[in-house]
Tab-separated table of C-alpha atoms in Angstrom:
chain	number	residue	atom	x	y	z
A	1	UNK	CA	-63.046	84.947	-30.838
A	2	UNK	CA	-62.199	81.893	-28.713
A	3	UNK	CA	-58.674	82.249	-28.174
A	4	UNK	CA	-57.825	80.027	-24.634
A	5	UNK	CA	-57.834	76.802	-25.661
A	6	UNK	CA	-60.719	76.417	-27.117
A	7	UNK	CA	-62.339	75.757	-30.319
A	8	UNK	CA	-59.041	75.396	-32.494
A	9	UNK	CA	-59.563	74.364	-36.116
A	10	UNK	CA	-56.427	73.152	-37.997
A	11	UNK	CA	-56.144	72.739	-41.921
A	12	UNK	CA	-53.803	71.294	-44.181
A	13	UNK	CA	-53.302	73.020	-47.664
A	14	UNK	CA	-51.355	70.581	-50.469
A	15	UNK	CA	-48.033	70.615	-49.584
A	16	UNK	CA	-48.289	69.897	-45.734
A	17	UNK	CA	-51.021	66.794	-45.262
A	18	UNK	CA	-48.783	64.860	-43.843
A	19	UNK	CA	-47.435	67.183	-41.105
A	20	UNK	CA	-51.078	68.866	-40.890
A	21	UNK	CA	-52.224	65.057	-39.470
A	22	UNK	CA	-48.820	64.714	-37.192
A	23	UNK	CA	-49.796	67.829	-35.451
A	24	UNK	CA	-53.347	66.821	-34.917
A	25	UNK	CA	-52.250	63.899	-33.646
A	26	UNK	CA	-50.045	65.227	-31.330
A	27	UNK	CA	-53.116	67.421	-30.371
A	28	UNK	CA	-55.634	64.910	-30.562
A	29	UNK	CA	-57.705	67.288	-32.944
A	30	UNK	CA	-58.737	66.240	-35.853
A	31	UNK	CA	-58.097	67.714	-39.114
A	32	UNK	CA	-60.145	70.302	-40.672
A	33	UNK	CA	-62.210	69.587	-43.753
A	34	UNK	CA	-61.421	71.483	-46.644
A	35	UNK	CA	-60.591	70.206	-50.235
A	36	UNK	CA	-57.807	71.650	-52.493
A	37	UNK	CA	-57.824	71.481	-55.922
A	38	UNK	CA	-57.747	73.071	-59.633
A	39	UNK	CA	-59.553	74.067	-62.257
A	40	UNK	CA	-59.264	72.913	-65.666
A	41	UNK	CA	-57.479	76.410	-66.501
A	42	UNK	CA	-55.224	75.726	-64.032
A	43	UNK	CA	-56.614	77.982	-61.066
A	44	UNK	CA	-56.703	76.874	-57.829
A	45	UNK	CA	-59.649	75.954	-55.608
A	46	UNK	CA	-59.850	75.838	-51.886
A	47	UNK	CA	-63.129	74.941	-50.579
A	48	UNK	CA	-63.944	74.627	-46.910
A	49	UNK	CA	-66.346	71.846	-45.532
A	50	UNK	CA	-67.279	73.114	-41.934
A	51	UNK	CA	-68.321	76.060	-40.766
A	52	UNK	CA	-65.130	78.284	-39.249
A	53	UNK	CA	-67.310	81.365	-37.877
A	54	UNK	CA	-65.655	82.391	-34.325
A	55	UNK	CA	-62.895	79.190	-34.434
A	56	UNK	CA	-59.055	79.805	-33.870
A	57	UNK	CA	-58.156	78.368	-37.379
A	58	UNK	CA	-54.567	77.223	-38.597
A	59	UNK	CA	-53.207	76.525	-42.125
A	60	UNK	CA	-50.240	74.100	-42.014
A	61	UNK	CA	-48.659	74.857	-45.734
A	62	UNK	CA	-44.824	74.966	-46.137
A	63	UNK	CA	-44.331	77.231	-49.280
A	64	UNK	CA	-42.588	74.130	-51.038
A	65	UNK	CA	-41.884	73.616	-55.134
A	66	UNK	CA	-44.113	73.960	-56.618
A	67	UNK	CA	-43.432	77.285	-54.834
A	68	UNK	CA	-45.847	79.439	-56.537
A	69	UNK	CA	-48.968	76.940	-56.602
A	70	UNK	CA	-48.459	76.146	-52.903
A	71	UNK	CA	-48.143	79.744	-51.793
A	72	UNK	CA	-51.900	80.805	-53.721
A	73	UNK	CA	-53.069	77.672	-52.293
A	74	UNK	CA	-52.001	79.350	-48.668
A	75	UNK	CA	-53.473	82.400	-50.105
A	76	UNK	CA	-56.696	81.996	-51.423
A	77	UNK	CA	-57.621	79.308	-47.808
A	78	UNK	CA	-56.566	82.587	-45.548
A	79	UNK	CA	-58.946	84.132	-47.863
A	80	UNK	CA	-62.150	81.761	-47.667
A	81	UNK	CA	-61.475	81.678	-43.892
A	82	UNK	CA	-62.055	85.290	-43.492
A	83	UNK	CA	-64.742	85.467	-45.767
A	84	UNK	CA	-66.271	82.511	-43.613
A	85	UNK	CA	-65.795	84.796	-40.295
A	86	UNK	CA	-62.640	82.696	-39.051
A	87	UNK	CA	-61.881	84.451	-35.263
A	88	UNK	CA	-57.979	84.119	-35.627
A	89	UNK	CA	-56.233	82.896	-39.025
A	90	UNK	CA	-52.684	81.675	-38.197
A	91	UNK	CA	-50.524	80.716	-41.132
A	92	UNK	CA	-48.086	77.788	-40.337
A	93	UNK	CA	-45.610	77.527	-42.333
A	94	UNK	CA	-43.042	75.099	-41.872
A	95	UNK	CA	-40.858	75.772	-44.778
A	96	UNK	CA	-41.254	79.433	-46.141
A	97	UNK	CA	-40.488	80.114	-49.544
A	98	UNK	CA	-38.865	83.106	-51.367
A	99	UNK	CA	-36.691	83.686	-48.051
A	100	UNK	CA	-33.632	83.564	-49.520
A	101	UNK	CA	-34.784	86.916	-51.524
A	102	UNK	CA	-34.278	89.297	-48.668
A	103	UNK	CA	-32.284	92.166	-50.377
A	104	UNK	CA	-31.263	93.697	-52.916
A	105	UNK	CA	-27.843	91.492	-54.367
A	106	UNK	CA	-27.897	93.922	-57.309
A	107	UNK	CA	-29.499	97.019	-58.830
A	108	UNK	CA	-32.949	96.513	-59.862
A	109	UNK	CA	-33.703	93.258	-57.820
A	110	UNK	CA	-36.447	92.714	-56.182
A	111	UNK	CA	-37.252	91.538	-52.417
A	112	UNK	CA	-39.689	88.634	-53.042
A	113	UNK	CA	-39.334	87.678	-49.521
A	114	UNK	CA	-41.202	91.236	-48.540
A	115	UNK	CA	-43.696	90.864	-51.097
A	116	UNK	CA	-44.897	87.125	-50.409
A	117	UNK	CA	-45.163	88.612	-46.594
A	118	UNK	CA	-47.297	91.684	-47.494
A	119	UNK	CA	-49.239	88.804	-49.880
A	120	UNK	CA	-49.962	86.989	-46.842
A	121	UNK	CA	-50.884	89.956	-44.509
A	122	UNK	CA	-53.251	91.343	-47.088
A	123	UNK	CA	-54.961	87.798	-47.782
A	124	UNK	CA	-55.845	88.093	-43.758
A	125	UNK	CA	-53.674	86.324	-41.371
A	126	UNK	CA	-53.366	87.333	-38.146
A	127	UNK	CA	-50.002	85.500	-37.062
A	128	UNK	CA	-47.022	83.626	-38.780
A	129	UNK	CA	-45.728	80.798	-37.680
A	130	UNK	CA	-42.593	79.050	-39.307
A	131	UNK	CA	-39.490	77.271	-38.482
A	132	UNK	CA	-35.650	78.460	-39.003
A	133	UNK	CA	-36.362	81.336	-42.039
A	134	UNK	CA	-33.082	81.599	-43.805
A	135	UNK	CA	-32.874	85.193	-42.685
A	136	UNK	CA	-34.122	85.921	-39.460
A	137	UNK	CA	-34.929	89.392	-40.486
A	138	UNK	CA	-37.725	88.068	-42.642
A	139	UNK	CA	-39.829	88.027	-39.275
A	140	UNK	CA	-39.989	92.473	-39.813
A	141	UNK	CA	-41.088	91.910	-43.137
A	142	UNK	CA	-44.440	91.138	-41.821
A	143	UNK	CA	-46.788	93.854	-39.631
A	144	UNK	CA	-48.418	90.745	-38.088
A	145	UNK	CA	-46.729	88.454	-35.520
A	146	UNK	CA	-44.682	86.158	-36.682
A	147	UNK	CA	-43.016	83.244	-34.407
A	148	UNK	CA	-39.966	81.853	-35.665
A	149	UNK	CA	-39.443	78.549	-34.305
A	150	UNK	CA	-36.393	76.508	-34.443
A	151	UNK	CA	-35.303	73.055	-36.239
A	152	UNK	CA	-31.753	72.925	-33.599
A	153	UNK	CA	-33.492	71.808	-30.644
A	154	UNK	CA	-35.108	68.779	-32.544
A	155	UNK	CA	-31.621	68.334	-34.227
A	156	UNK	CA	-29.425	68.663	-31.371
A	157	UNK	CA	-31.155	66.197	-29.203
A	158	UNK	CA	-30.340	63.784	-32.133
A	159	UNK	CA	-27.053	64.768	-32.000
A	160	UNK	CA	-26.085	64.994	-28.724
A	161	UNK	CA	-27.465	61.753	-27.900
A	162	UNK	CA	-25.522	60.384	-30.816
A	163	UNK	CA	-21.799	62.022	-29.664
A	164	UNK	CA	-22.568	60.834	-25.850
A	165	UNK	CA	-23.216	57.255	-26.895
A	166	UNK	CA	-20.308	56.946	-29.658
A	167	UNK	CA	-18.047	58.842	-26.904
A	168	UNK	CA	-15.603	60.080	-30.596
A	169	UNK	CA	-13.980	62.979	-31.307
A	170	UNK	CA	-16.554	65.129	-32.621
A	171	UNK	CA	-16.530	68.422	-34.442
A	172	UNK	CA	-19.444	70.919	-35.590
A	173	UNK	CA	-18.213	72.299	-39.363
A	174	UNK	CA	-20.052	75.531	-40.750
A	175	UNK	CA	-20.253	74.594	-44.731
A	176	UNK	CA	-19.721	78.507	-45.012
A	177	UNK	CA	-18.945	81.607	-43.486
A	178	UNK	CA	-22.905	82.659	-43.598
A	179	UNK	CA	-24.038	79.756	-41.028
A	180	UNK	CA	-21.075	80.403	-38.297
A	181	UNK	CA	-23.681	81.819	-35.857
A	182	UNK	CA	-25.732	79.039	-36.295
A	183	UNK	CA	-23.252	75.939	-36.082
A	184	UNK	CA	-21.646	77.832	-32.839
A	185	UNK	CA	-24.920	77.668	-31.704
A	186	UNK	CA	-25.393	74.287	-32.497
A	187	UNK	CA	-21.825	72.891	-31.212
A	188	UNK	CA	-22.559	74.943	-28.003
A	189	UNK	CA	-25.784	72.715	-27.841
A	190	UNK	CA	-24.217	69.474	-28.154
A	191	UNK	CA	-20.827	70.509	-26.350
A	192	UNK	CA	-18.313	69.765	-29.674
A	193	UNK	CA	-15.943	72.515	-31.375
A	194	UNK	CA	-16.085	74.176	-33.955
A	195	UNK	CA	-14.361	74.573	-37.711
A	196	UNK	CA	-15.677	76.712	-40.509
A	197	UNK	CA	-15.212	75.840	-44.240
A	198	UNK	CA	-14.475	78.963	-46.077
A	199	UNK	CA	-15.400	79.169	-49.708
A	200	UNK	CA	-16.288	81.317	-52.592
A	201	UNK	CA	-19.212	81.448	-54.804
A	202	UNK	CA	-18.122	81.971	-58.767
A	203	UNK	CA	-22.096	82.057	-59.707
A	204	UNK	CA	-25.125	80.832	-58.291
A	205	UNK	CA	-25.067	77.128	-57.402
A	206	UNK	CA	-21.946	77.154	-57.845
A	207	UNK	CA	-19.124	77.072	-55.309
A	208	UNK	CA	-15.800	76.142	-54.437
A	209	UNK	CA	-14.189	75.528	-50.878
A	210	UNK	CA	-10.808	77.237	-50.164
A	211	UNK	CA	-9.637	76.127	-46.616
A	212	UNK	CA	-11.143	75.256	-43.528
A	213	UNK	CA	-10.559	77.119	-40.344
A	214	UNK	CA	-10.092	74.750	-37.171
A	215	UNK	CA	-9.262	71.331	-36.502
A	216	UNK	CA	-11.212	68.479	-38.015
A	217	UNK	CA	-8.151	65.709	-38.845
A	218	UNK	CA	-9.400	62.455	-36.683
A	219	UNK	CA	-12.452	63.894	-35.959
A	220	UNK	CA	-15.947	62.854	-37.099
A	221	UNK	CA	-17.433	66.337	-38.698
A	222	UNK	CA	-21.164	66.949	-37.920
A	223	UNK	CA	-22.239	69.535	-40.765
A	224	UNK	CA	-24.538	72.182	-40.164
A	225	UNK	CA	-27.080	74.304	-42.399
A	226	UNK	CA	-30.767	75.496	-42.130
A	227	UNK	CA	-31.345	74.149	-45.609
A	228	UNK	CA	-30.199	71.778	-48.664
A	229	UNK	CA	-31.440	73.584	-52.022
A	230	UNK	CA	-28.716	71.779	-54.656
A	231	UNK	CA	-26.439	70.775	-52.224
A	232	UNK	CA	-23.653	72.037	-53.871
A	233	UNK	CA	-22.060	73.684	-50.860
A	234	UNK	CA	-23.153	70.875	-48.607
A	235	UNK	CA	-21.073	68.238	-50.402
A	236	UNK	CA	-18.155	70.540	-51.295
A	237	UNK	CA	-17.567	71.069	-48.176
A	238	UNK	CA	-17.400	67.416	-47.179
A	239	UNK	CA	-15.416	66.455	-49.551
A	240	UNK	CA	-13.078	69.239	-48.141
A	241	UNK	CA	-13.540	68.000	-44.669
A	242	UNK	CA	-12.549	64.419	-45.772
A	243	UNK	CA	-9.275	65.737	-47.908
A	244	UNK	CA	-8.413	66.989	-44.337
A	245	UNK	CA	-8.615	64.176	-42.265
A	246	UNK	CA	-11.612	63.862	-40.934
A	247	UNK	CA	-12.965	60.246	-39.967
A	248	UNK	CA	-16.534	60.956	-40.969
A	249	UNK	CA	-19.246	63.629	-42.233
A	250	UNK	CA	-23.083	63.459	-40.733
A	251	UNK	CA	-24.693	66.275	-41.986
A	252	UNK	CA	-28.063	68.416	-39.998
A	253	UNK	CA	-30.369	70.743	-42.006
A	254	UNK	CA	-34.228	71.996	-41.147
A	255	UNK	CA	-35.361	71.594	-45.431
A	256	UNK	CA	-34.899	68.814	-47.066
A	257	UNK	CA	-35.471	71.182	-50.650
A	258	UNK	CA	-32.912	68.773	-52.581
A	259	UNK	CA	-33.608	70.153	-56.480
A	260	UNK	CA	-31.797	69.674	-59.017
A	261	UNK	CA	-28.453	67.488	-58.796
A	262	UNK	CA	-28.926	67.444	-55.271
A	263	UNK	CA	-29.574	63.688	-55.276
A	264	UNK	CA	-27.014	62.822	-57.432
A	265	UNK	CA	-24.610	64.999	-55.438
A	266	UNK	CA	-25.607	63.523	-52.256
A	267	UNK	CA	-25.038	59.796	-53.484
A	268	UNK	CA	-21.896	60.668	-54.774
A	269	UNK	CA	-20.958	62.338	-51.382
A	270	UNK	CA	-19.237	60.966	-48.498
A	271	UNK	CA	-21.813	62.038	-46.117
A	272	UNK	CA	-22.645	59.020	-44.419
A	273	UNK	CA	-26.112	60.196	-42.937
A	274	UNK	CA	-28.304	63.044	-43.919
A	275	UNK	CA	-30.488	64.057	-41.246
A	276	UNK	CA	-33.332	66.237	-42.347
A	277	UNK	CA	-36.659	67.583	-40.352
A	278	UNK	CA	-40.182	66.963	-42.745
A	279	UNK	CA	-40.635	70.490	-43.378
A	280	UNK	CA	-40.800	69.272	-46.570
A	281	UNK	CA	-42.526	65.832	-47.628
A	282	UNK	CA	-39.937	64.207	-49.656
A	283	UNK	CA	-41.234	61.792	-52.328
A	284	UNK	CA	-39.958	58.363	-52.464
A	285	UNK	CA	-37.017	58.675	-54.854
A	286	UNK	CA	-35.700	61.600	-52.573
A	287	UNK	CA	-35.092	59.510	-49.420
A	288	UNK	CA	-32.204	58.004	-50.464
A	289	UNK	CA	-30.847	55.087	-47.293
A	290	UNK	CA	-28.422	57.673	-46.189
A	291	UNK	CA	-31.054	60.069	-45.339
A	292	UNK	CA	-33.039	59.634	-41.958
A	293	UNK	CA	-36.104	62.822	-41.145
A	294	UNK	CA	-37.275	63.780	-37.712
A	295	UNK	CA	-40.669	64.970	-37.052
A	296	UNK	CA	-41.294	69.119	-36.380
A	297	UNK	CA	-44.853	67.868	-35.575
A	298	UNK	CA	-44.540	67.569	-31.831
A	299	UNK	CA	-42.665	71.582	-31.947
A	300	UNK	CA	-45.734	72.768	-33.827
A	301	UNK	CA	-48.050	71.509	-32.409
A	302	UNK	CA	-46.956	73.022	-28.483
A	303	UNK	CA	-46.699	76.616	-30.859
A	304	UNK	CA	-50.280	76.333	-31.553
A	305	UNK	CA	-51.359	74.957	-28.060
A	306	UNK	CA	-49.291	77.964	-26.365
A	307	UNK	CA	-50.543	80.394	-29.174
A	308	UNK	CA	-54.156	79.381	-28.834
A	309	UNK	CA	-54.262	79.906	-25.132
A	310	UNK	CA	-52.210	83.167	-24.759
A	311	UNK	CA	-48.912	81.188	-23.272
A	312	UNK	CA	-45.451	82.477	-23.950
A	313	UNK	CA	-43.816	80.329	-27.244
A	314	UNK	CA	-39.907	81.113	-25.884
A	315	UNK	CA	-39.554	77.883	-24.006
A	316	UNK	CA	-39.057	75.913	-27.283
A	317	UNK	CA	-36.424	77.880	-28.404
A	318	UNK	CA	-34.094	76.107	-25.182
C-alpha cells in the first residue's frame, strides 16, 4: 500500500461530482475514472476505468436524497475497489445520511444510523471521513476510523469577518435546546453572545417556539444549526427572534437538505441570508437569492492530503 503521499486515486460517486472535482482541484489530481449508472431494472452499476491495484483510493459521496440509491452507489464502488485490490478505501462522505437515526425514540425502532455504518464497514472501507454528523456519537458506530470534520471553521470565518466589518450588535441564537453546545461554540468563535430559542416538538416536522432565553432586542441574530431538513424549526425560530426585537436573522448550517416546504418556508421567512456549505449540490430551483454556499472542498481536500501521508487531521478542527 502506498500510503505517504503517494499514488492517491480520488472518485466521485453520483451525488458528489461536483465537490469530487473541487477537491481535485484543490489537489491538483485529477479525478478518477469510473462510470455510475443503472440498469433497466433499476440496479445500480459502478464500473471502474483504471486500474486501482496498490492506490490510496477515495470515494467522495454525501449520502444525499435519493438517500437509498446514493448510499448502494457508495456501496457497491467500495466493493469493486476491493475486488480490484484498492491498498486503502476511504469513504468521504460529506453529508451522511440516516444520522439522525441514532437511538431508539421508541420501542421497537430501529438504529439505521448503526446499520448503514456496519453496511459500509462490511462493503470494505478502511476509514470514514465526513463533516459535522448530527450526532457525534455516530463516529463509535463504526470499527473503522472515522474523522469527523467540521463545517464551523469554514462558517465562522464568514461570520466573523462579516460582524468585524458591519461593527453591529450581534448575537449567536440556538434554534433549539439540542444545538446549544454547538452555537456556544460557534459565538465563542466569532466573539458574539449567546440566546437559545426554546421550543417544543408536537410531532415530527412539526414545532412550535415558546420563549427565547437571552437578549436579542436590537441585535442582528446569527442562527445556528448543523442542518436544514424542512426548515420548520429554522424559520420558527426567526420569526420568534423578530417578534422580539431583533434587527435581523442570517442563518449558518453545514446541509443544505431543504425537502419538502423548506423552500416555501424559507421565502416566506425573514431570514435575510441563508448561508449553506455544498455538502449537498443544490439544484437550481433550491438556491433561492437569499441563499449564498461556501465550498468544504479546500477542508477535504487537506483531510485526504494529511490522511494519505500519515499527518495528524486535528489542526482543522481550530
Amino acid at each position: 500500500m502506498n500510503l505517504h503521499g503517494k499514488d492517491i486515486k480520488i472518485f466521485a460517486a453520483g451525488a458528489s461530482q461536483s465537490m469530487a472535482k473541487k477537491i481535485c482541484e484543490c489537489l491538483g489530481l485529477p479525478l478518477g475514472k469510473s462510470s455510475v449508472g443503472v440498469f433497466s431494472d433499476g440496479e445500480t452499476s459502478v464500473s471502474l476505468m483504471e486500474s486501482v491495484r496498490g492506490s490510496s483510493c477515495f470515494i467522495i459521496q454525501s449520502t444525499c436524497a435519493p438517500v437509498n440509491d446514493n448510499l448502494m452507489e457508495l456501496l457497491i464502488m467500495i466493493d469493486a475497489m476491493k475486488r480490484a485490490s484498492a491498498g486503502c478505501i476511504t469513504a468521504v462522505i460529506p453529508y451522511f445520511g440516516y444520522a439522525r437515526q441514532d437511538r431508539k425514540a421508541k420501542a421497537r425502532d430501529p438504529i439505521s444510523a448503526k446499520l448503514v455504518a456496519d453496511l459500509i464497514s462490511t462493503a470494505g472501507a478502511d476509514r470514514v471521513v465526513s463533516l459535522d454528523l448530527h450526532a457525534a456519537q455516530i463516529q463509535g458506530f463504526f470499527n473503522i476510523p472515522v474523522d469527523h470534520l467540521l463545517g464551523a471553521p469554514i462558517l465562522g470565518a464568514y461570520m466573523k469577518e462579516r460582524v468585524s466589518r458591519d461593527g453591529g450588535p450581534y448575537v449567536v441564537v440556538s434554534p433549539d435546546l439540542g444545538s446549544v453546545t454547538r452555537s456556544r461554540n460557534f459565538a465563542e468563535r466569532i466573539g458574539c453572545p449567546l440566546a437559545i430559542v426554546d421550543k417544543r416538538r408536537p410531532r415530527a416536522n412539526e414545532c412550535e417556539v415558546m420563549n427565547i432565553i437571552g437578549e436579542v432586542a436590537g441585535k442582528k441574530v446569527i442562527l445556528v444549526d448543523d442542518m436544514i431538513d424542512t426548515a420548520g424549526t429554522l424559520c420558527n425560530a426567526a420569526q420568534a427572534v423578530m417578534e422580539t426585537g431583533a434587527l435581523s436573522v442570517t442563518a449558518c448550517a453545514s446541509h443544505g437538505v431543504l425537502s419538502g416546504p423548506a423552500m416555501d418556508r424559507l421565502a416566506a421567512s425573514p431570514i435575510e441570508e441563508l448561508i449553506l456549505l455544498d455538502t449537498i449540490e443544490l439544484p437550481e430551483e433550491k438556491r433561492l437569492p437569499m441563499v449564498k454556499v461556501l465550498s468544504a472542498a479546500p477542508v477535504f481536500a487537506e483531510a485526504i492530503s494529511r490522511i494519505n501521508e500519515d499527518r495528524p487531521v486535528s489542526p482543522l478542527f481550530v
